[in-house]
XYZ file of C-alpha atoms in Angstrom:
267
model
C 67.245 72.916 87.492
C 69.440 74.504 84.784
C 69.053 77.955 85.705
C 72.791 78.805 84.417
C 72.379 76.791 80.946
C 74.552 78.554 78.310
C 76.870 80.460 80.843
C 80.572 80.071 81.255
C 82.009 80.128 84.799
C 85.703 80.655 85.559
C 86.140 79.727 89.236
C 89.623 80.059 90.592
C 91.057 77.702 93.082
C 88.604 75.445 91.916
C 90.495 72.087 92.627
C 89.625 71.549 96.166
C 87.622 73.301 99.121
C 85.241 76.164 98.391
C 86.230 76.617 94.920
C 85.373 72.950 94.133
C 82.182 73.410 96.055
C 81.061 76.351 94.098
C 82.209 74.853 91.075
C 80.161 72.032 91.649
C 76.874 73.919 92.458
C 77.121 75.729 89.122
C 77.627 72.795 87.360
C 74.742 71.402 88.740
C 72.948 74.734 87.420
C 74.055 73.682 83.942
C 77.050 76.129 83.492
C 80.336 75.277 81.617
C 83.090 75.517 84.060
C 86.639 77.016 83.415
C 88.624 75.135 86.265
C 91.523 76.681 87.868
C 94.255 75.653 90.530
C 97.191 74.097 91.442
C 97.028 70.218 90.736
C 98.424 67.453 89.168
C 97.072 65.797 85.714
C 95.093 62.878 87.908
C 93.303 65.355 90.109
C 92.690 67.749 87.381
C 91.015 64.886 85.277
C 89.192 63.975 88.460
C 87.815 67.120 89.160
C 86.650 67.998 85.565
C 85.208 64.683 85.223
C 83.209 65.018 88.562
C 81.747 68.521 87.395
C 80.765 67.089 84.202
C 78.808 64.169 85.835
C 77.239 66.832 88.164
C 75.833 68.553 84.849
C 78.201 70.785 83.402
C 78.202 70.674 79.844
C 81.946 71.339 79.673
C 84.728 71.461 82.179
C 88.023 72.096 81.256
C 91.196 73.209 83.064
C 92.695 76.231 82.770
C 96.359 77.366 84.133
C 97.540 80.779 85.342
C 99.827 81.612 88.384
C 97.773 84.390 90.050
C 100.987 86.002 91.343
C 101.922 87.411 88.071
C 99.773 89.538 85.974
C 101.280 88.473 82.673
C 99.909 84.943 83.457
C 96.585 86.483 84.425
C 96.259 87.602 81.048
C 97.408 84.605 79.423
C 94.609 82.971 81.464
C 91.837 85.361 80.465
C 92.932 85.337 76.781
C 92.459 81.374 77.040
C 88.956 81.557 78.716
C 88.153 84.359 76.208
C 88.813 81.955 73.434
C 86.991 79.245 75.298
C 83.893 81.905 74.971
C 84.881 84.364 77.780
C 83.696 84.016 81.292
C 80.057 85.103 82.191
C 80.855 84.275 85.784
C 83.781 85.186 87.864
C 84.452 83.611 90.994
C 87.667 84.558 92.619
C 88.058 82.091 95.252
C 92.063 81.429 95.129
C 93.790 82.401 98.223
C 96.864 81.900 100.298
C 97.429 82.316 104.036
C 100.462 82.657 106.277
C 100.007 83.667 110.244
C 102.601 85.609 112.180
C 102.844 88.723 114.268
C 103.263 91.850 112.304
C 106.638 92.482 113.427
C 107.517 88.683 112.382
C 105.506 88.696 109.114
C 108.037 88.212 106.202
C 107.731 90.539 103.594
C 107.526 88.095 100.879
C 104.493 86.680 102.442
C 103.074 89.906 102.424
C 103.714 90.805 98.766
C 102.456 86.830 98.087
C 99.328 87.218 99.856
C 98.247 90.539 98.341
C 98.990 89.522 94.902
C 96.931 86.374 94.999
C 94.008 87.529 97.384
C 93.559 90.978 96.172
C 95.522 92.108 92.863
C 94.755 88.898 91.100
C 91.038 89.699 91.579
C 91.412 93.245 90.183
C 93.237 91.959 87.154
C 90.694 89.258 86.681
C 87.793 91.620 86.916
C 89.308 94.017 84.682
C 89.604 91.706 81.999
C 86.278 89.975 82.313
C 83.664 92.252 83.373
C 83.636 94.483 80.069
C 82.439 91.355 78.060
C 79.865 91.024 80.790
C 78.254 94.376 80.160
C 78.326 94.000 76.638
C 76.310 91.070 76.955
C 74.156 92.321 79.875
C 74.523 89.621 82.230
C 77.390 88.866 84.245
C 78.582 87.629 88.049
C 81.481 88.387 90.239
C 81.359 86.441 93.244
C 84.608 87.304 95.326
C 85.384 85.148 98.413
C 86.480 87.778 100.955
C 86.338 85.729 104.276
C 85.043 86.887 107.613
C 88.574 88.635 107.677
C 87.138 91.446 104.909
C 84.952 92.642 107.851
C 87.011 92.211 110.993
C 90.584 91.593 112.185
C 92.240 88.808 113.959
C 96.097 88.896 115.349
C 98.803 87.456 113.252
C 96.874 87.598 109.933
C 97.903 91.279 108.809
C 98.170 90.613 104.964
C 95.510 88.241 104.902
C 93.090 90.745 106.539
C 94.544 93.776 104.781
C 93.899 92.048 101.437
C 90.454 90.599 102.285
C 89.226 94.331 103.172
C 90.784 95.334 100.186
C 88.660 92.998 98.133
C 85.485 94.073 99.633
C 86.510 97.632 99.016
C 87.176 96.752 95.418
C 84.125 94.911 94.914
C 81.613 98.038 96.307
C 83.534 100.195 93.314
C 82.926 97.699 90.561
C 79.308 96.712 91.853
C 78.672 100.432 91.473
C 80.565 101.006 88.027
C 78.337 98.437 86.406
C 75.301 98.586 88.570
C 73.249 99.752 85.344
C 74.715 97.235 82.837
C 72.239 94.767 81.331
C 68.330 94.630 82.226
C 66.213 92.514 84.379
C 65.298 90.014 81.948
C 69.067 89.346 81.041
C 70.094 89.086 85.020
C 72.323 92.663 84.866
C 75.881 92.228 85.950
C 76.437 92.084 89.748
C 79.517 91.878 92.318
C 79.113 90.606 95.480
C 81.344 89.180 98.384
C 81.000 86.063 100.499
C 82.278 85.960 103.744
C 82.960 82.740 105.430
C 83.899 82.147 108.774
C 85.550 78.777 110.009
C 84.754 76.320 107.378
C 86.500 73.018 106.552
C 89.091 73.592 104.355
C 92.837 73.033 103.805
C 93.775 76.734 104.509
C 92.939 76.603 108.210
C 94.361 73.007 108.462
C 97.852 74.608 109.906
C 95.969 76.700 112.596
C 94.095 73.288 113.367
C 97.242 71.315 113.994
C 98.708 74.282 116.124
C 95.816 74.214 118.388
C 95.534 70.542 118.379
C 99.501 70.635 119.444
C 98.482 72.289 122.578
C 95.924 69.494 123.582
C 98.229 66.569 122.793
C 97.384 66.044 118.941
C 93.702 66.113 119.731
C 91.981 67.501 116.578
C 88.560 67.837 117.772
C 90.029 69.665 120.678
C 91.988 72.142 118.591
C 88.853 72.750 116.305
C 86.721 73.273 119.430
C 89.361 76.176 120.772
C 89.209 77.758 117.534
C 85.611 78.083 117.195
C 85.039 79.021 121.018
C 87.057 81.894 120.262
C 85.223 83.397 117.294
C 82.048 81.668 116.039
C 79.513 81.575 118.380
C 77.385 78.614 117.036
C 80.613 76.531 117.627
C 79.793 74.870 114.071
C 82.224 74.930 111.363
C 80.757 75.492 107.835
C 80.691 73.120 105.082
C 82.093 74.173 101.626
C 78.883 73.167 99.969
C 76.933 75.776 101.948
C 79.124 78.689 100.031
C 78.215 76.938 97.098
C 74.806 77.035 97.272
C 74.898 80.737 98.403
C 77.133 81.509 95.458
C 74.730 79.583 92.621
C 71.739 81.646 93.920
C 73.717 85.027 93.523
C 74.233 83.698 89.881
C 70.496 83.352 89.184
C 68.800 86.035 87.157
C 66.657 86.732 90.006
C 69.285 87.812 91.854
C 69.941 91.090 89.721
C 69.277 93.579 92.408
C 71.761 91.963 94.828
C 75.118 93.804 94.134
C 77.479 95.635 96.406
C 77.103 93.483 99.457
C 79.337 91.167 101.516
C 77.330 88.047 103.087
C 78.787 86.577 106.105
C 78.586 82.714 106.796
C 80.139 82.771 109.974
C 77.756 81.557 112.724
C 77.523 84.655 114.334
C 81.175 85.821 114.347
C 80.449 89.377 113.018
C 77.189 89.897 115.102
C 79.507 90.365 118.180
């Protein structure tokens, strides 16, 4: 199926993990992909080639340091010159765990900048064009920590809670943009629980160290604390949901936050 043919998707942090899985699904649906992230030339080439092989008519890399509003503006200007983003996926994120009293101030600033403020700047630049075209999709990868808290993650939890609030405001402001046939403009959050990505690897390593370096036991301990299914999610599962949210049929799904968390937030 090519339900997104003719659409352009900017997916931040799309050189690996959840971002790459989402970009791959959107490519399979026929969208052009504006790739973004931190990667060397070889990885960029491999990712863009794989997305074209998956079905994207075009996949190109766009640079932009999400900690800096000026660099974000340059990123969006480059994407606008490429045709503008019909779909924006705010996926890029960073993490640092430490008790509140020990959290370095610079970590707070960086996590808030990348995980929350960048989404604001990107949405502010992209959404007026979406409204003009009558179709637009913003998908913010908010994490289960946008819905509940955990110890030692103050900046991450604060940013993800803020991202959900930001998404609700934008969803309301753009709710009547476009028409059913065009697909309208929607803003939604996906809230993954434990997912096989690089961002959780330091936590797995720390837990594994408590079990003599046994990685499987480290993962099991993490899941037992929070995720009732005791199964990790695959990034492709988040990609499949993102693709559905981008389809025109999802025109009335807006302002919501969908957990993929194995029952974590049902407790």
